[in-house]
Short mmCIF file of C-alpha atoms in Angstrom, two decimals:
data_model
loop_
_atom_site.label_atom_id
_atom_site.label_comp_id
_atom_site.label_asym_id
_atom_site.label_seq_id
_atom_site.Cartn_x
_atom_site.Cartn_y
_atom_site.Cartn_z
CA MET A 1 0.03 34.77 0.69
CA LYS A 2 -3.56 33.78 1.40
CA CYS A 3 -4.47 30.45 3.26
CA GLU A 4 -5.64 28.59 0.11
CA GLU A 5 -2.45 29.31 -1.67
CA ALA A 6 -0.42 28.17 1.46
CA GLY A 7 -2.27 24.92 1.27
CA HIS A 8 -1.55 24.29 -2.39
CA VAL A 9 2.08 25.07 -2.09
CA CYS A 10 2.36 22.69 0.97
CA ASP A 11 0.73 20.07 -1.22
CA LYS A 12 3.15 20.57 -4.10
CA ASN A 13 6.00 20.38 -1.61
CA GLN A 14 5.00 16.88 -0.28
CA TYR A 15 5.93 16.01 -3.92
CA LYS A 16 9.04 18.31 -4.19
CA GLU A 17 7.30 20.32 -6.64
CA ALA A 18 7.24 23.71 -4.98
CA SER A 19 10.00 26.37 -6.00
CA PHE A 20 12.30 27.93 -3.61
CA LYS A 21 10.24 31.20 -3.60
CA GLU A 22 7.08 29.49 -2.87
CA ARG A 23 8.76 27.49 -0.02
CA VAL A 24 9.94 30.76 1.59
CA LYS A 25 6.64 32.41 1.23
CA LEU A 26 5.12 29.35 2.93
CA ALA A 27 7.38 29.41 5.74
CA ILE A 28 6.56 33.08 6.36
CA HIS A 29 2.97 32.31 5.98
CA LEU A 30 3.29 29.68 8.68
CA ILE A 31 4.85 31.81 11.25
CA TYR A 32 1.63 33.49 11.77
CA CYS A 33 -1.04 31.19 10.61
CA GLY A 34 -2.05 28.71 12.99
CA ALA A 35 -4.35 26.81 10.91
CA CYS A 36 -2.35 26.26 8.26
CA ARG A 37 0.71 25.34 10.37
CA LYS A 38 -1.87 22.44 11.47
CA TYR A 39 -2.40 21.34 7.86
CA SER A 40 1.13 21.52 7.22
CA PHE A 41 2.01 19.40 10.27
CA ASN A 42 -0.37 16.62 9.44
CA ASN A 43 0.48 16.63 5.71
CA ASN A 44 4.19 16.12 6.41
CA LYS A 45 2.99 13.19 8.74
CA LEU A 46 0.77 11.75 5.91
CA THR A 47 3.80 11.80 3.65
CA LYS A 48 6.17 10.18 5.98
CA ALA A 49 3.66 7.45 6.87
CA PHE A 50 3.40 6.82 2.93
CA LYS A 51 7.00 6.44 2.85
CA LYS A 52 7.37 4.42 6.01
CA SER A 53 4.66 1.92 4.94
CA ASP A 54 6.42 1.25 1.62
CA LEU A 55 2.89 0.36 -0.18
CA LYS A 56 3.04 -1.18 -3.73
CA THR A 57 0.38 -1.29 -5.95
CA ILE A 58 -0.22 -3.45 -8.87
CA SER A 59 0.23 -2.00 -12.23
CA LYS A 60 -2.66 -1.20 -14.65
CA GLU A 61 -1.54 -3.98 -17.22
CA ASP A 62 -1.36 -6.64 -14.42
CA LYS A 63 -4.88 -5.49 -13.06
CA ASN A 64 -6.32 -6.02 -16.75
CA THR A 65 -4.78 -9.55 -16.94
CA LEU A 66 -6.31 -10.24 -13.34
CA LYS A 67 -9.72 -9.10 -14.56
CA ASP A 68 -9.62 -10.84 -17.91
CA LYS A 69 -9.09 -14.14 -16.07
CA LEU A 70 -11.66 -13.28 -13.59
CA HIS A 71 -14.30 -12.59 -16.43
CA GLN A 72 -13.25 -15.84 -18.40
CA GLU A 73 -14.03 -17.92 -15.47
CA MET A 74 -17.17 -16.11 -14.93
CA SER A 75 -18.45 -16.57 -18.48
CA LYS A 76 -18.01 -20.30 -18.28
CA MET B 1 -31.00 -11.26 4.21
CA PRO B 2 -27.44 -11.17 4.14
CA LYS B 3 -25.52 -7.93 5.00
CA HIS B 4 -22.71 -8.53 2.56
CA GLN B 5 -22.83 -9.22 -1.16
CA LEU B 6 -20.42 -10.38 -3.48
CA ASP B 7 -19.68 -8.47 -6.36
CA PRO B 8 -16.63 -9.97 -8.35
CA ASN B 9 -16.73 -7.42 -10.95
CA LYS B 10 -15.32 -5.06 -8.75
CA TRP B 11 -12.78 -7.04 -6.79
CA VAL B 12 -9.71 -6.21 -8.66
CA ASP B 13 -10.41 -2.60 -8.71
CA LEU B 14 -11.35 -2.65 -4.92
CA TYR B 15 -9.02 -4.98 -3.37
CA SER B 16 -5.98 -6.21 -5.64
CA ASP B 17 -3.85 -3.63 -4.12
CA TYR B 18 -4.89 -4.47 -0.38
CA LEU B 19 -4.24 -8.06 -0.95
CA PHE B 20 -0.98 -7.52 -2.96
CA ASN B 21 0.55 -5.66 0.07
CA PHE B 22 -0.74 -8.44 2.52
CA THR B 23 1.02 -11.00 0.45
CA ILE B 24 4.18 -9.16 -0.37
CA VAL B 25 5.30 -9.18 3.24
CA ARG B 26 4.62 -12.62 3.35
CA VAL B 27 6.13 -14.21 0.39
CA SER B 28 8.49 -11.15 -0.73
CA ASP B 29 8.46 -12.11 -4.43
CA VAL B 30 6.35 -10.00 -6.81
CA GLU B 31 5.47 -12.72 -9.19
CA ILE B 32 4.36 -15.22 -6.64
CA ALA B 33 2.25 -12.62 -4.98
CA LYS B 34 0.42 -12.12 -8.33
CA ASP B 35 -0.11 -15.42 -8.92
CA LEU B 36 -1.53 -16.13 -5.22
CA ILE B 37 -3.88 -13.03 -5.70
CA SER B 38 -5.29 -14.48 -8.83
CA GLU B 39 -5.89 -17.86 -7.68
CA THR B 40 -7.51 -16.33 -4.69
CA PHE B 41 -9.83 -14.28 -7.16
CA LEU B 42 -10.59 -17.61 -8.99
CA ALA B 43 -11.09 -19.61 -5.77
CA GLY B 44 -13.61 -17.04 -4.52
CA LEU B 45 -15.54 -17.14 -7.60
CA LYS B 46 -15.72 -20.70 -7.52
CA SER B 47 -17.11 -20.77 -3.88
CA LYS B 48 -18.88 -17.93 -3.97
CA ASP B 49 -22.07 -20.01 -3.15
CA ASN B 50 -20.76 -20.62 0.38
CA PHE B 51 -20.42 -16.89 1.10
CA LYS B 52 -23.00 -16.20 3.92
CA GLY B 53 -22.60 -12.64 3.98
CA GLU B 54 -21.49 -12.49 7.78
CA ALA B 55 -18.06 -11.10 6.84
CA SER B 56 -17.30 -8.33 4.50
CA GLU B 57 -15.96 -9.06 0.89
CA ARG B 58 -12.61 -8.14 1.61
CA THR B 59 -12.24 -9.91 4.91
CA TRP B 60 -13.64 -12.89 3.12
CA LEU B 61 -11.05 -12.76 0.28
CA ILE B 62 -8.23 -12.28 2.94
CA SER B 63 -9.39 -15.87 4.64
CA ILE B 64 -8.85 -17.49 1.25
CA LEU B 65 -5.65 -15.69 0.53
CA LYS B 66 -4.53 -17.01 3.98
CA ARG B 67 -4.97 -20.51 2.88
CA LYS B 68 -3.23 -20.15 -0.69
CA ILE B 69 -0.16 -18.71 1.21
CA ILE B 70 -0.10 -21.54 3.71
CA ASP B 71 -0.18 -23.84 0.59
CA HIS B 72 2.52 -21.98 -1.13
CA TYR B 73 4.83 -22.53 1.89
CA ARG B 74 3.63 -26.18 2.25
CA LYS B 75 4.90 -26.50 -1.24
CA ILE B 76 8.22 -24.91 -0.95
CA ASN B 77 8.73 -26.69 2.11
CA SER B 78 8.32 -29.96 0.72
CA LYS B 79 11.61 -29.58 -0.94
CA LYS B 80 13.11 -30.50 2.17
CA GLY B 81 16.58 -29.26 3.52
CA LYS B 82 16.24 -26.06 1.60
CA ALA B 83 15.03 -24.31 4.68
CA GLU B 84 17.60 -25.60 6.83
CA VAL B 85 20.00 -23.01 8.32
CA ARG B 86 23.67 -24.05 8.29
CA MET B 87 26.18 -22.40 10.18
CA SER B 88 29.87 -23.14 9.61
CA TYR B 89 31.96 -21.45 12.25
CA ASN B 90 34.48 -24.36 11.91
CA ASP B 91 36.76 -22.95 9.16
CA GLU B 92 40.06 -21.64 10.02
CA GLU B 93 39.43 -18.22 8.69
CA SER B 94 36.66 -17.13 10.88
CA GLU B 95 38.14 -18.96 14.19
CA GLY B 96 38.16 -16.78 16.94
CA ASP B 97 35.52 -14.01 16.23
CA TRP B 98 32.27 -16.07 16.08
CA LEU B 99 31.39 -15.24 19.48
CA GLU B 100 31.02 -11.84 18.58
CA GLU B 101 29.20 -12.34 15.53
CA ARG B 102 26.44 -14.19 17.52
CA VAL B 103 25.76 -11.44 19.85
CA SER B 104 22.22 -10.16 19.32
CA ASP B 105 22.09 -6.54 18.21
CA PRO B 106 19.82 -4.24 19.93
CA PHE B 107 19.20 -1.83 17.19
CA ASP B 108 18.21 -4.38 14.98
CA ARG B 109 14.47 -4.28 14.83
CA THR B 110 13.93 -5.32 11.81
CA ALA B 111 10.94 -7.91 12.25
CA GLU B 112 9.01 -5.42 14.54
CA ASP B 113 9.35 -2.58 12.24
CA THR B 114 8.27 -4.52 9.29
CA MET B 115 5.29 -5.54 11.27
CA GLU B 116 4.42 -2.23 12.29
CA ASN B 117 4.94 -0.90 8.75
CA GLU B 118 2.69 -3.59 7.33
CA GLU B 119 -0.23 -2.62 9.77
CA LEU B 120 0.31 1.03 8.66
CA GLY B 121 0.31 0.35 5.15
CA LEU B 122 -2.97 -1.73 5.38
CA ALA B 123 -4.33 1.09 7.29
CA ILE B 124 -3.60 3.24 4.47
CA LEU B 125 -5.12 0.96 2.09
CA ASN B 126 -8.09 0.96 4.31
CA CYS B 127 -8.58 4.67 4.27
CA LEU B 128 -7.83 4.96 0.41
CA GLY B 129 -10.83 2.59 0.18
CA THR B 130 -13.12 5.56 1.54
CA LEU B 131 -12.01 8.16 -1.21
CA ASN B 132 -14.03 7.83 -4.30
CA GLU B 133 -12.64 6.01 -7.06
CA LYS B 134 -11.21 8.54 -9.27
CA GLN B 135 -9.78 10.50 -6.29
CA ALA B 136 -8.01 7.29 -5.05
CA THR B 137 -6.71 6.31 -8.50
CA ILE B 138 -5.09 9.68 -8.95
CA PHE B 139 -3.74 9.94 -5.59
CA LYS B 140 -2.12 6.52 -5.74
CA MET B 141 -0.53 7.30 -8.96
CA LYS B 142 0.87 10.44 -7.31
CA THR B 143 1.65 9.48 -4.14
CA ILE B 144 2.62 5.82 -4.49
CA ASP B 145 3.82 5.34 -7.96
CA ASN B 146 5.42 8.60 -8.19
CA PHE B 147 4.00 9.71 -11.62
CA ASP B 148 4.43 13.06 -12.98
CA THR B 149 1.80 15.74 -12.81
CA GLU B 150 1.96 15.94 -16.44
CA ALA B 151 1.72 12.33 -17.16
CA ILE B 152 -1.50 11.74 -15.23
CA CYS B 153 -2.83 15.15 -16.34
CA ASN B 154 -2.48 13.77 -19.78
CA GLU B 155 -3.98 10.37 -18.88
CA TYR B 156 -7.04 11.69 -17.15
CA ASN B 157 -7.20 14.91 -19.65
CA ILE B 158 -7.39 17.05 -16.54
CA THR B 159 -5.63 20.57 -15.97
CA ALA B 160 -2.72 20.61 -13.24
CA SER B 161 -4.76 22.70 -11.05
CA ASN B 162 -7.66 20.18 -11.24
CA LEU B 163 -5.07 17.42 -10.39
CA TRP B 164 -3.99 19.45 -7.29
CA VAL B 165 -7.61 20.24 -6.07
CA ILE B 166 -7.97 16.37 -6.32
CA ILE B 167 -4.77 15.86 -4.50
CA HIS B 168 -5.68 18.42 -1.87
CA ARG B 169 -8.87 16.73 -0.97
CA ALA B 170 -7.46 13.23 -0.87
CA ARG B 171 -4.88 14.25 1.52
CA LYS B 172 -7.02 15.94 3.73
CA ALA B 173 -9.63 13.04 3.97
CA MET B 174 -6.45 10.76 4.24
CA ALA B 175 -5.24 12.69 7.09
CA ASP B 176 -8.46 12.92 8.76
CA CYS B 177 -9.04 8.96 8.45
CA LEU B 178 -5.63 8.15 9.62
CA GLU B 179 -5.46 11.01 12.49
CA LYS B 180 -6.95 8.90 15.25
CA THR B 181 -4.62 6.01 15.15
CA TRP B 182 -1.42 6.80 13.07
CA LEU B 183 -0.53 10.31 12.60
#
């Protein structure tokens, strides 16, 4: 496995979309590749940070409602 | 020449998520939070001539939002008595075990945790603001709203590998941005 692929599998794994085979190959790659180990470490932490922060977003529809209101007010 | 300028056309895209997360930890009701944000934008529009350009647009909007939140609390507090905490340890059923119930629980760090998580959340949103718009939108959809890869690809008419390239770049930028303080 090349580093490029390892990075990709590591990304997919953050969203639980990597297959078992891919995960095994990634784990083997990480044994001997320091750069990817570092990327993987930070990547996992980023995922945890997102979970912990429990962020919410406003849905697209609600955003459009907000925009409409704002535009109405602006054109007055 | 003022350093910062207001551009109300972009407010919703740039700041609504930030304001929403700021509000939701304070009022813990989605509908009220949305109303407060809408009021904030409208109030900002009305008083936009008072903007001196000293603070950034977002800081300025947050200061309006804070006033809106305080007003909201005043309003619900005027319905007196509802905020009172009543403890009734006098009924016969719970007699004898109330002392134990009142001992503080050292493992209950809820308030501190909430505060720390809020700061983390706002730091994340801050970093999201440094990504370009398409990258940020797609990354948010995938990471915060947990959309399927396929759904996002269909919506933006991109291939799965396009999507993963965008996600990869976004994750790298996010990790760099958050590294110093949070990761």
